[in-house]
Coordinates of C-alpha atoms in Angstrom, one line a residue:
M28 CA 35.9 21.2 33.2
K29 CA 35.6 20.8 29.3
Q30 CA 34.4 17.8 27.1
D31 CA 36.1 16.1 25.1
R32 CA 34.5 16.6 21.2
N33 CA 35.4 12.3 21.1
S34 CA 33.9 11.9 25.1
S35 CA 31.5 8.8 25.4
A36 CA 28.6 10.7 26.5
E37 CA 27.9 12.1 23.5
P38 CA 26.1 10.0 21.2
Q39 CA 28.3 8.7 17.7
L40 CA 27.0 8.5 14.9
K41 CA 28.5 4.8 14.0
L42 CA 27.8 2.3 10.7
N43 CA 28.0 -0.8 12.3
E44 CA 30.4 -3.1 10.5
E45 CA 29.4 -6.6 11.6
A46 CA 26.7 -5.4 9.2
I47 CA 28.2 -4.2 6.2
E48 CA 30.8 -7.1 6.3
A49 CA 27.3 -9.9 6.5
A50 CA 25.5 -7.3 3.8
K51 CA 28.6 -9.0 1.5
R52 CA 27.4 -12.5 2.2
S53 CA 24.2 -14.4 0.9
L54 CA 24.0 -12.6 -2.8
D55 CA 21.6 -14.6 -3.8
E56 CA 18.6 -12.1 -1.3
G57 CA 19.5 -9.1 -3.6
A58 CA 19.1 -6.5 -2.1
V59 CA 17.8 -8.3 1.1
T60 CA 20.2 -7.4 3.7
P61 CA 20.7 -8.8 6.8
S62 CA 19.9 -5.8 9.0
Y63 CA 16.3 -6.4 7.8
G64 CA 15.9 -8.9 10.9
P65 CA 12.7 -10.7 12.0
W66 CA 10.5 -8.2 9.9
R67 CA 10.9 -9.1 6.4
D68 CA 8.5 -12.6 7.2
Q69 CA 5.8 -10.1 9.0
I70 CA 6.1 -7.2 5.8
V71 CA 5.8 -9.4 3.5
K72 CA 2.6 -10.6 4.5
L73 CA 1.6 -7.4 5.5
L74 CA 1.8 -6.1 1.4
N75 CA 0.4 -9.2 0.4
D76 CA -3.0 -8.1 1.9
A77 CA -2.6 -4.6 1.1
L78 CA -2.1 -6.6 -2.9
A79 CA -5.4 -8.5 -1.9
T80 CA -6.9 -5.0 -1.4
E81 CA -5.9 -3.4 -4.5
L82 CA -6.5 -6.0 -6.8
V83 CA -10.4 -6.6 -4.7
C84 CA -10.5 -2.9 -5.4
V85 CA -9.5 -3.2 -9.1
L86 CA -12.7 -5.5 -9.5
R87 CA -15.5 -3.3 -7.7
Y88 CA -14.0 -0.5 -9.6
K89 CA -14.4 -2.2 -13.1
R90 CA -17.5 -3.5 -12.2
H91 CA -19.3 -0.7 -11.3
H92 CA -17.5 1.2 -14.9
F93 CA -19.1 -1.0 -16.6
T94 CA -22.4 -1.4 -15.6
A95 CA -23.0 2.7 -14.0
K96 CA -26.5 3.9 -15.4
G97 CA -27.6 6.9 -15.3
M98 CA -27.3 11.0 -15.9
N99 CA -24.1 11.3 -14.5
S100 CA -23.3 7.8 -15.0
P101 CA -20.5 8.2 -18.0
A102 CA -18.1 10.7 -16.1
I103 CA -18.5 8.9 -12.8
A104 CA -18.3 5.8 -14.8
D105 CA -15.1 7.7 -16.3
E106 CA -13.8 7.9 -12.5
F107 CA -14.3 4.2 -11.6
L108 CA -12.4 3.3 -14.6
V109 CA -9.3 6.1 -13.8
H110 CA -9.9 4.2 -9.9
A111 CA -9.4 0.6 -11.4
Q112 CA -6.5 2.3 -13.8
E113 CA -4.8 3.8 -10.5
E114 CA -5.4 0.1 -8.6
T115 CA -3.7 -2.1 -10.9
A116 CA -0.4 0.2 -10.5
H117 CA -0.8 -0.2 -6.9
S118 CA -0.6 -3.8 -7.0
E119 CA 1.6 -4.0 -9.3
K120 CA 4.3 -2.0 -7.2
L121 CA 3.1 -3.7 -3.8
A122 CA 4.0 -7.2 -5.6
E123 CA 7.3 -6.0 -7.3
R124 CA 8.2 -4.9 -3.3
I125 CA 7.1 -8.3 -2.4
V126 CA 10.1 -10.1 -4.7
Q127 CA 12.5 -7.8 -4.0
L128 CA 12.4 -9.0 0.2
G129 CA 12.4 -12.1 -1.3
G130 CA 8.7 -13.1 -1.0
E131 CA 6.3 -14.5 -3.5
P132 CA 2.6 -12.0 -4.1
D133 CA -0.5 -13.7 -3.7
F134 CA -2.4 -13.6 -6.9
S135 CA -4.8 -16.4 -6.2
P136 CA -8.3 -16.0 -6.3
A137 CA -9.8 -18.4 -3.8
T138 CA -8.2 -15.8 -1.0
L139 CA -8.4 -12.8 -2.3
L140 CA -11.2 -11.9 -1.0
Q141 CA -10.5 -13.4 2.8
R142 CA -7.1 -11.3 3.1
S143 CA -8.4 -7.7 1.2
H144 CA -9.3 -5.2 3.7
A145 CA -11.9 -4.2 1.6
D146 CA -15.0 -5.3 0.1
Y147 CA -16.1 -6.5 -3.2
D148 CA -19.4 -4.8 -4.1
E149 CA -22.4 -5.6 -6.6
S150 CA -24.7 -2.1 -6.2
K151 CA -26.8 -1.1 -9.0
D152 CA -27.6 1.9 -7.8
L153 CA -24.7 5.1 -9.3
K154 CA -24.7 6.7 -5.2
A155 CA -24.5 3.0 -4.1
M156 CA -21.8 2.3 -6.3
V157 CA -19.8 5.9 -5.4
R158 CA -20.3 5.0 -2.0
A159 CA -19.2 1.7 -1.6
N160 CA -16.0 2.5 -3.4
L161 CA -15.6 5.9 -0.8
V162 CA -15.8 3.2 2.0
A163 CA -13.3 1.4 0.6
E164 CA -11.2 3.8 -0.1
R165 CA -10.6 4.9 3.7
V166 CA -10.5 1.9 4.6
A167 CA -7.7 1.6 2.8
V168 CA -6.4 4.9 4.0
E169 CA -6.8 3.5 7.3
T170 CA -5.0 0.3 6.7
Y171 CA -2.5 1.9 5.2
R172 CA -1.6 4.9 7.9
Q173 CA -1.3 1.3 10.1
M174 CA 1.3 -0.3 7.8
I175 CA 3.1 2.9 7.6
D176 CA 3.5 3.1 11.8
L177 CA 4.1 -0.6 12.2
I178 CA 6.8 -0.2 9.4
G179 CA 8.0 2.7 11.0
D180 CA 11.9 2.7 10.4
K181 CA 12.2 -1.5 9.8
D182 CA 11.7 -0.5 6.0
P183 CA 12.5 2.3 4.4
T184 CA 11.5 1.6 1.4
T185 CA 8.4 0.2 2.3
R186 CA 7.2 2.7 4.0
R187 CA 7.8 5.4 0.9
L188 CA 5.7 3.0 -1.3
L189 CA 3.3 3.3 1.3
E190 CA 3.0 6.7 1.7
D191 CA 3.2 7.1 -1.9
V192 CA 0.4 4.5 -2.6
L193 CA -1.7 6.0 1.1
R194 CA -1.6 9.9 -0.9
D195 CA -4.0 8.4 -4.2
E196 CA -5.8 6.3 -1.9
E197 CA -6.7 9.8 -0.1
E198 CA -7.0 11.6 -3.1
H199 CA -9.5 9.0 -4.6
A200 CA -11.3 9.7 -1.2
D201 CA -11.6 12.7 -1.7
E202 CA -12.4 12.7 -5.3
L203 CA -15.1 10.2 -4.5
A204 CA -16.7 12.5 -1.2
D205 CA -17.1 15.0 -4.2
L206 CA -18.7 12.8 -5.9
L207 CA -21.3 11.9 -3.5
D208 CA -22.4 16.1 -2.6
Q209 CA -23.5 16.3 -6.2

């Protein structure tokens, strides 16, 4: 027996008309439509923790940039500064996405270290600085991977943002690992 193309046995790709109608309301929500469902607040929390991590990384890299000493220090200090600038760009993208989701980016210095996945570091030895930054980048890689898995298809825009940041963090880790080998 030949099955009809429109048979209910075949899955159908069909837009949810109720969700489309709901998107026409609550215009003050901007890009956040009801389809974000219960995940929005949890995603904002994840993003704020990532924001804290990026800000701590900026502070650590800046400190290391200004305090690096030794024969190889000028080139390594320059690398620390580049990484600090890239981490700043990450923090700005995260803060922007938090606002797009209707949240408030948390820049509070009072809770920054508590919310950060990475540690601040006051090493004075150049190799210890590189190692501390490598550890922080590896932590960032792991946390971004986990966030991407958790978010999955719940928020494709945030997932793509995190994938872009992850790519940069992996590059930072590779560069720092190369510095340790010198």
